[in-house]
Short mmCIF file of C-alpha atoms in Angstrom, two decimals:
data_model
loop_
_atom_site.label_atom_id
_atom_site.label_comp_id
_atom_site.label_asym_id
_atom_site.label_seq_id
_atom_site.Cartn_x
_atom_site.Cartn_y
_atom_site.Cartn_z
CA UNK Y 1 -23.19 0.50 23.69
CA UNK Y 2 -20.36 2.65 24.49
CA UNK Y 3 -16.79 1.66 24.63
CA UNK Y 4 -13.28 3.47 25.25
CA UNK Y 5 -11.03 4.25 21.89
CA UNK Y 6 -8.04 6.56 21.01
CA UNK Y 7 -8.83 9.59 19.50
CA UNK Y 8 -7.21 13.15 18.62
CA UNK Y 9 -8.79 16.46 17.44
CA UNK Y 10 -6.09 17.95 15.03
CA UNK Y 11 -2.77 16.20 14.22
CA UNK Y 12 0.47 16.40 15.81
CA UNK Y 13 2.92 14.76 18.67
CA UNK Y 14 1.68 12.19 20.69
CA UNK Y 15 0.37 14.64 22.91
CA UNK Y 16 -2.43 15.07 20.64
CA UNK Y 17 -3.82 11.27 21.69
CA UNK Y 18 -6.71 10.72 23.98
CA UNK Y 19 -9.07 8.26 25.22
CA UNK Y 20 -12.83 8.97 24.62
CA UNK Y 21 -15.42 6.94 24.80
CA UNK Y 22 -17.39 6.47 21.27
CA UNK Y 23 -20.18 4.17 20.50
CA UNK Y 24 -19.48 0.67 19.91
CA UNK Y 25 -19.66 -0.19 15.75
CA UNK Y 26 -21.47 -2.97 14.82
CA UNK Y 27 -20.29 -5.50 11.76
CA UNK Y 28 -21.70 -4.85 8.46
CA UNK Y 29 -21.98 -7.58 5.80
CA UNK Y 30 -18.82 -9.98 5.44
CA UNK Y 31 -17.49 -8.31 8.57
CA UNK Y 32 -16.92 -9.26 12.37
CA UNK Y 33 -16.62 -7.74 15.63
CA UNK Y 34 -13.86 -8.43 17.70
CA UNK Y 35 -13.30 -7.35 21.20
CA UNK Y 36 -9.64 -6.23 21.11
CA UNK Y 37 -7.60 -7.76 23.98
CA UNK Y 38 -3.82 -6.21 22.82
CA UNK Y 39 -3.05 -3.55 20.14
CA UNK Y 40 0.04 -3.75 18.49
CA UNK Y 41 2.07 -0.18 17.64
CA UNK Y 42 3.63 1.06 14.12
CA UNK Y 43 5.13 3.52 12.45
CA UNK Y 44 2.52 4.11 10.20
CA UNK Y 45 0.58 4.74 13.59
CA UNK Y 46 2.34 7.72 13.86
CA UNK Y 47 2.64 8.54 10.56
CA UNK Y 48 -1.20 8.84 10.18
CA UNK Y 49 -1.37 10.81 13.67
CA UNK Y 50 1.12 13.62 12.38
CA UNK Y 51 0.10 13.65 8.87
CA UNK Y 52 -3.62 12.24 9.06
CA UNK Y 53 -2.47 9.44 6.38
CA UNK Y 54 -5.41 9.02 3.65
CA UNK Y 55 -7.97 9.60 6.30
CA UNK Y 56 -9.73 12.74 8.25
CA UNK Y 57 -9.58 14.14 11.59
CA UNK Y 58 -10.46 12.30 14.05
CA UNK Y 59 -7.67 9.70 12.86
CA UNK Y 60 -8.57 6.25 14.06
CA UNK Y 61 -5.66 5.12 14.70
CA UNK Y 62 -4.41 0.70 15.06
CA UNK Y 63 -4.46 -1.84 12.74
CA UNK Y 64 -2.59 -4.86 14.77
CA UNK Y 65 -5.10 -6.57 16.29
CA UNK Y 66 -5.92 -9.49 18.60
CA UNK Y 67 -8.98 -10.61 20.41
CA UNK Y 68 -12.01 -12.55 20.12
CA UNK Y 69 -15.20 -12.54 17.63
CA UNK Y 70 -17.87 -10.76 19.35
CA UNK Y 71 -20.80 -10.51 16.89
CA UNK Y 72 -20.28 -12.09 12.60
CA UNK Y 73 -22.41 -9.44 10.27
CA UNK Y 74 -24.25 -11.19 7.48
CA UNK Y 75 -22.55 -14.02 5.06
CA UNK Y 76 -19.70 -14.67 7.60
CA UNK Y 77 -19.06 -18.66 7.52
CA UNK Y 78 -15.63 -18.37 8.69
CA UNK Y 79 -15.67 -17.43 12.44
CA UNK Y 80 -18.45 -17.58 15.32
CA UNK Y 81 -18.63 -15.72 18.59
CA UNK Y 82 -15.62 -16.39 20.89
CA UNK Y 83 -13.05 -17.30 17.96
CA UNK Y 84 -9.53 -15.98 19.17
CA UNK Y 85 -8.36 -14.29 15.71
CA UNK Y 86 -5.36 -11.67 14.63
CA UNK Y 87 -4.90 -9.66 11.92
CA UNK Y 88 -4.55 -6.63 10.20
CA UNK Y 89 -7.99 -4.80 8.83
CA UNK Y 90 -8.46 -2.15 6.39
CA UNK Y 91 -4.92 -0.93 5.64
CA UNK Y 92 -4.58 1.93 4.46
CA UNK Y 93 -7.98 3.09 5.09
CA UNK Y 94 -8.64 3.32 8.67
CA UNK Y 95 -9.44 0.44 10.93
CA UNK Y 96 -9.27 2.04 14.31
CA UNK Y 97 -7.72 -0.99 16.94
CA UNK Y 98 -6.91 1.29 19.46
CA UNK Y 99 -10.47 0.86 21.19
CA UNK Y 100 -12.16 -1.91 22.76
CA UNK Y 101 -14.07 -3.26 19.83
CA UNK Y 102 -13.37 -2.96 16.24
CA UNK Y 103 -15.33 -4.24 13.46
CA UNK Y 104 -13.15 -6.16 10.45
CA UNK Y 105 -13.91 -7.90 7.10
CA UNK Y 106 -13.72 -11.39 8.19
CA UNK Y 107 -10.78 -12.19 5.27
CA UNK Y 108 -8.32 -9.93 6.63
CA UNK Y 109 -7.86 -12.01 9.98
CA UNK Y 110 -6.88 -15.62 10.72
CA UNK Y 111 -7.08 -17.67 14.03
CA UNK Y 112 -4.67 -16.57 16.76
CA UNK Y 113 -2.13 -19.41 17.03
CA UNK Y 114 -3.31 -21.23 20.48
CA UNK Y 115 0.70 -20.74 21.46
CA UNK Y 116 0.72 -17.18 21.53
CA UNK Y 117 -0.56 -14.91 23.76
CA UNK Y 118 -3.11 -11.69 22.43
CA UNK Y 119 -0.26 -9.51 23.59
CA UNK Y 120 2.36 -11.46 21.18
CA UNK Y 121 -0.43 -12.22 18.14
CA UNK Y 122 -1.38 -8.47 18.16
CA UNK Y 123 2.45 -8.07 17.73
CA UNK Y 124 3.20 -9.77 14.14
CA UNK Y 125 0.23 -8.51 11.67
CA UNK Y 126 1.92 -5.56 10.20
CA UNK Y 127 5.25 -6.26 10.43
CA UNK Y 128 4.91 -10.02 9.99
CA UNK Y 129 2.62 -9.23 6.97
CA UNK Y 130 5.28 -6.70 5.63
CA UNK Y 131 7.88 -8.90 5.80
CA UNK Y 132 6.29 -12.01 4.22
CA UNK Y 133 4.80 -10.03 1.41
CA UNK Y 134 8.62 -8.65 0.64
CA UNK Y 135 10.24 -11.93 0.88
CA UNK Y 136 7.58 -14.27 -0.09
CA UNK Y 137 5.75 -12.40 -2.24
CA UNK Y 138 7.78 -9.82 -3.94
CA UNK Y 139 11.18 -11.13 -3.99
CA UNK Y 140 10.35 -15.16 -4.65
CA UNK Y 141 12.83 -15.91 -1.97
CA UNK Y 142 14.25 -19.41 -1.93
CA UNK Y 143 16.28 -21.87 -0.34
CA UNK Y 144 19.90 -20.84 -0.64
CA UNK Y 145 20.05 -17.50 -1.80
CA UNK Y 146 21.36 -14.51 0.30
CA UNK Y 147 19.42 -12.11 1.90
CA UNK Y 148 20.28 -8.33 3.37
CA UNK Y 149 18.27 -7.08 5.88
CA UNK Y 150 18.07 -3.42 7.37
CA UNK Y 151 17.22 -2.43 11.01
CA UNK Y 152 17.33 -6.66 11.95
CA UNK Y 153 16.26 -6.26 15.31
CA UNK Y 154 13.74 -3.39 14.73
CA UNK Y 155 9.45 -4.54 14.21
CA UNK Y 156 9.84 -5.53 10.81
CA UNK Y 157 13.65 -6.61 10.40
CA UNK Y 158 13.50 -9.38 13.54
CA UNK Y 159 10.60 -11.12 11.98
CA UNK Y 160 11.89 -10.89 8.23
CA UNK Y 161 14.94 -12.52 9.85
CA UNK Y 162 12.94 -15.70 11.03
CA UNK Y 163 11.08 -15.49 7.83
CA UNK Y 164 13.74 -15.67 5.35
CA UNK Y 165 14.97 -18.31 7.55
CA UNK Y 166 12.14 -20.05 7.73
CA UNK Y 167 12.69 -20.36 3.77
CA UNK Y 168 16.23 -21.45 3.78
CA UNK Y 169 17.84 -18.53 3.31
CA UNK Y 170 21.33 -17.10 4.50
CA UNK Y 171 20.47 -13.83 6.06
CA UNK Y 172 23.00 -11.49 6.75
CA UNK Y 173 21.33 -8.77 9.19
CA UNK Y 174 22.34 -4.70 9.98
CA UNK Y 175 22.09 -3.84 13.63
CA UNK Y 176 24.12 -1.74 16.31
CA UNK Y 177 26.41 -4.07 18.34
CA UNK Y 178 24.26 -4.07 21.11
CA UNK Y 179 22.40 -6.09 19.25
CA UNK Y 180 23.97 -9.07 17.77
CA UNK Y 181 23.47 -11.48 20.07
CA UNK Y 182 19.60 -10.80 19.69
CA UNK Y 183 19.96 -10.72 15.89
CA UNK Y 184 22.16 -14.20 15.94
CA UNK Y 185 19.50 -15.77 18.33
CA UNK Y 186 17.12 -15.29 15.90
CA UNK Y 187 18.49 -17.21 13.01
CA UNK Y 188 20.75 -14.38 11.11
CA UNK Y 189 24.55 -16.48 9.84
CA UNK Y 190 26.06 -12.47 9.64
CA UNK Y 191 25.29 -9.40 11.49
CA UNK Y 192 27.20 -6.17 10.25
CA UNK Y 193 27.60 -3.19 12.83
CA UNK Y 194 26.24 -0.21 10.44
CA UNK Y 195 28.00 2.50 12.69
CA UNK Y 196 31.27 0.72 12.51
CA UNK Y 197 31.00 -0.99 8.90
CA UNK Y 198 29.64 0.27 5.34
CA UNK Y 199 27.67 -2.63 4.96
CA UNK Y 200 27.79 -1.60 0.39
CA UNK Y 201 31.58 -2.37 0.99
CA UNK Y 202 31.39 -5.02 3.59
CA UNK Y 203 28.10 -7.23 2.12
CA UNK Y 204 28.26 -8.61 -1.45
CA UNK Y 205 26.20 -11.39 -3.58
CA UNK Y 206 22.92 -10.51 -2.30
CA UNK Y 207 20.18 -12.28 -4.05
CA UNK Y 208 17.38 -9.83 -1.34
CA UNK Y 209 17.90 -6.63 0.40
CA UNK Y 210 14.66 -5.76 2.52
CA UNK Y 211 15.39 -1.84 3.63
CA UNK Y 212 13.50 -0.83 6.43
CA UNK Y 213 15.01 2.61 6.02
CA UNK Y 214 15.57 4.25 3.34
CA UNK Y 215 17.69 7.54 2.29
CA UNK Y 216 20.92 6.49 1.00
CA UNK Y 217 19.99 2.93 2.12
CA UNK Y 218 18.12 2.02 -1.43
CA UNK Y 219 21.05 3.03 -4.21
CA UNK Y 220 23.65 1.66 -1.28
CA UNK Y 221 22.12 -1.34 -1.28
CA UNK Y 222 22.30 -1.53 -5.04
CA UNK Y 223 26.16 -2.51 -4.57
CA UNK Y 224 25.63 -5.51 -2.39
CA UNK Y 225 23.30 -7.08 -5.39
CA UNK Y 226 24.55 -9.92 -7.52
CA UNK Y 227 22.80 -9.46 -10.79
CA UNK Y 228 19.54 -10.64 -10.74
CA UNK Y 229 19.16 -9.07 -7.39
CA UNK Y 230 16.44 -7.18 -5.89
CA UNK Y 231 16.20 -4.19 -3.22
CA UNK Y 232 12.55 -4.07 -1.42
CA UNK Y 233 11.83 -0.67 0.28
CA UNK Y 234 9.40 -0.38 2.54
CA UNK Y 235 10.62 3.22 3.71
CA UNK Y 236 8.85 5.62 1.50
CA UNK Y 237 7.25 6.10 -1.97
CA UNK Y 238 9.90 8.25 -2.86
CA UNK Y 239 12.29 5.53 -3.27
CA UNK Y 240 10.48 4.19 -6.69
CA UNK Y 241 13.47 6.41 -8.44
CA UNK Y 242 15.30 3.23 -7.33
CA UNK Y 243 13.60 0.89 -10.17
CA UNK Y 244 15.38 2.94 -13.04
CA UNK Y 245 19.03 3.04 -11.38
CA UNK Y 246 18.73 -0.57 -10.94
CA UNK Y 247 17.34 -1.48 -14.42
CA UNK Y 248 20.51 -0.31 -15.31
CA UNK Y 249 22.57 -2.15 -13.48
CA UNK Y 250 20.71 -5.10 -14.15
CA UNK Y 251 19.05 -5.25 -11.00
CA UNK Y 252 15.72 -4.72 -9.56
CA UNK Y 253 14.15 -2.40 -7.05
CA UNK Y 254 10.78 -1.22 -6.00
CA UNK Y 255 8.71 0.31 -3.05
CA UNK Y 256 6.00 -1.85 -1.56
CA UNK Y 257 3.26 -1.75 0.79
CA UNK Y 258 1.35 -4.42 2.94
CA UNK Y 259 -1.75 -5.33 1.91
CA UNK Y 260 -4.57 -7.04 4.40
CA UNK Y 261 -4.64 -10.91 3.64
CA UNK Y 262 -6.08 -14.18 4.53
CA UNK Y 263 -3.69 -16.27 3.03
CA UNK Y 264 -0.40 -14.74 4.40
CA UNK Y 265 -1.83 -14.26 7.77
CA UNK Y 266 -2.80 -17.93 7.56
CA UNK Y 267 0.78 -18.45 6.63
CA UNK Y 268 1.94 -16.52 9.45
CA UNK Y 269 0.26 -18.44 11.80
CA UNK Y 270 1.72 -21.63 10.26
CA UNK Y 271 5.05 -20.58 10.79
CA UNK Y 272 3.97 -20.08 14.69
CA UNK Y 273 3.06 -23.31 15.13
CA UNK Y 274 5.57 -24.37 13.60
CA UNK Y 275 8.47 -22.81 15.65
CA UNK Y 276 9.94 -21.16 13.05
CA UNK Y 277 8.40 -17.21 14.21
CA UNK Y 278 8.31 -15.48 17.02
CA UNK Y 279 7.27 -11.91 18.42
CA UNK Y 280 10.12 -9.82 20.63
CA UNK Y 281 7.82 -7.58 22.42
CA UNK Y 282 10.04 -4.31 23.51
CA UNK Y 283 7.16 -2.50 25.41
CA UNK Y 284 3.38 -3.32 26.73
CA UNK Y 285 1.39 -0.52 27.60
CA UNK Y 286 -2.16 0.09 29.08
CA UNK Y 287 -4.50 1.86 26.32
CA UNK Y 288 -4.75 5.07 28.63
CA UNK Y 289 -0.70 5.06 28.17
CA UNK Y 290 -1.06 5.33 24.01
CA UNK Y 291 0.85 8.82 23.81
CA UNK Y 292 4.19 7.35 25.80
CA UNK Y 293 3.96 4.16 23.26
CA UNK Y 294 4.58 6.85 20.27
CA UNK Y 295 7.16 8.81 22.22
CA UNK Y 296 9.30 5.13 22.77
CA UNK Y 297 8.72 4.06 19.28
CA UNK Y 298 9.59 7.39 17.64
CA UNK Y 299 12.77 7.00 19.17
CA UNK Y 300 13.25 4.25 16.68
CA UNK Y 301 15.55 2.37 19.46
CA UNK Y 302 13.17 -0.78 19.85
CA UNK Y 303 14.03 -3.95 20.08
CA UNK Y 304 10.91 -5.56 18.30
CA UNK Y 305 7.57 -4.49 19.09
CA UNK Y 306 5.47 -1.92 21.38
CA UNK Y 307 2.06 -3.38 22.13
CA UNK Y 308 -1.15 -1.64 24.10
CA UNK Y 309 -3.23 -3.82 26.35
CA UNK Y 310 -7.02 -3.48 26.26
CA UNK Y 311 -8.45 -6.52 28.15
CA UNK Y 312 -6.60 -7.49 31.24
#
């Protein structure tokens, strides 16, 4: 069978994107096939279509993905034809949700939440998984303690908000003032305007800092730590000099990256039902309209997510 996916030839801008039509995959053992409904966007989208990531040319490009179980391969117990699922397959290696159909091993989804839409579900993977692998995960957060985080109302930031909520936290968020009110809806008790504030003079007693951007965020951040304290970057490998200056200080710091997973996706899901998380879709765009969803979300002026529809 043949089905319609996002390709490119050579890397580059988001002119480089196309639709092509491909043959359909079909699930190997412990995988499943899922018909993609919605196709969530990410920086590391773009990432891998300027720098081609870990893979080769053609990249194959999406990893946020909703839709239902078209076809189980061999040994797969957990889903049957026409289960809604979401999740996040194969990161980093490439998974390739930008198409109609992708194939994915069956532990790195969950069951869409029957509350949320495909176009919302295929929204949180990534980011949701980022964020509850930093705070849960990572940084052991707990009711109480104080947590910092960068870019609030950005993909990642708006959900670690609701997160670290979600876990009794006082969050403090960073945002432009265009964008408190959105930050304060979602649970934050502080947001600090980073173009009118230094949030290292402004913030202090931090038990978390979850930096969504990195440069002079990371050693900044250092300063709003009580001891104890610990920065998570999710910006770029290069901020693992962090871990040294804040060993010094009595601190800790280190650069992480999301990881597929049953168990947080699961948990993810939980917090849906629960009330406690919730997508802010920015953008939804038609497949065919993939290059304009990487021109908006390099602008990195979102508010929450950009999401592709594949199935009406």
């Amino acid at each position: 069978m043949i089905m319609r996916a996002v390709s490119q030839d050579s890397l580059g801008g988001p002119e480089v994107l196309k639709v092509v039509e491909v043959d359909r995959p079909e699930p190997g053992a412990s995988e499943v096939l899922v018909r993609v409904h919605a196709a969530g966007v990410n920086p590391t989208d773009w990432w891998h279509r300027a720098t081609g990531g870990l893979g080769d040319t053609p990249v194959r490009l999406g990893w946020d993905v909703s839709g239902v179980v078209e076809a189980v391969g061999l040994g797969v117990t957990m889903f049957e034809p026409g289960d809604e699922v979401f999740g996040m397959p194969r990161l980093p290696q490439p998974a390739g949700a930008y198409a109609e159909y992708v194939t994915s091993p069956a532990r790195h989804l969950a069951r869409k939440p029957a509350g949320l839409s495909h176009v919302e579900a295929a929204a949180l993977p990534v980011a949701a998984l980022t964020a509850y692998q930093s705070l849960v995960d990572t940084a052991r957060v707990r009711p109480g303690q104080r947590v910092l985080v960068h870019a609030a109302a950005g993909g990642v930031g708006h959900l670690a908000v609701q997160i670290a909520k979600a876990h009794g936290a006082y969050v403090i968020g960073t945002a432009r003032a265009a964008k408190h009110a959105f930050v304060r809806g979602l649970g934050a008790d502080e947001v600090v305007d980073y173009t009118q504030v230094d949030f290292a003079s402004a913030v202090r007693d931090v038990d978390i800092v979850i930096d969504t951007i990195g440069g002079d965020y990371g050693p900044r951040s250092l300063q709003t730590l009580r001891p104890g304290g610990i920065v998570v970057s999710l910006a770029s490998p290069a901020e693992a000099y962090l871990a040294a200056e804040a060993r010094e200080r009595g601190l800790r710091a280190g650069f992480t990256i999301v990881e597929p997973d049953h168990a947080g996706m699961k948990a993810i899901a939980a917090l849906v039902e629960a009330g406690q998380l919730r997508p802010e879709i920015d953008v939804v765009l038609p497949l065919e309209q993939v290059a304009k969803a990487h021109e908006i979300g390099e602008t990195g002026r979102t508010t929450g997510k950009i999401v592709l529809t594949v199935v009406d």
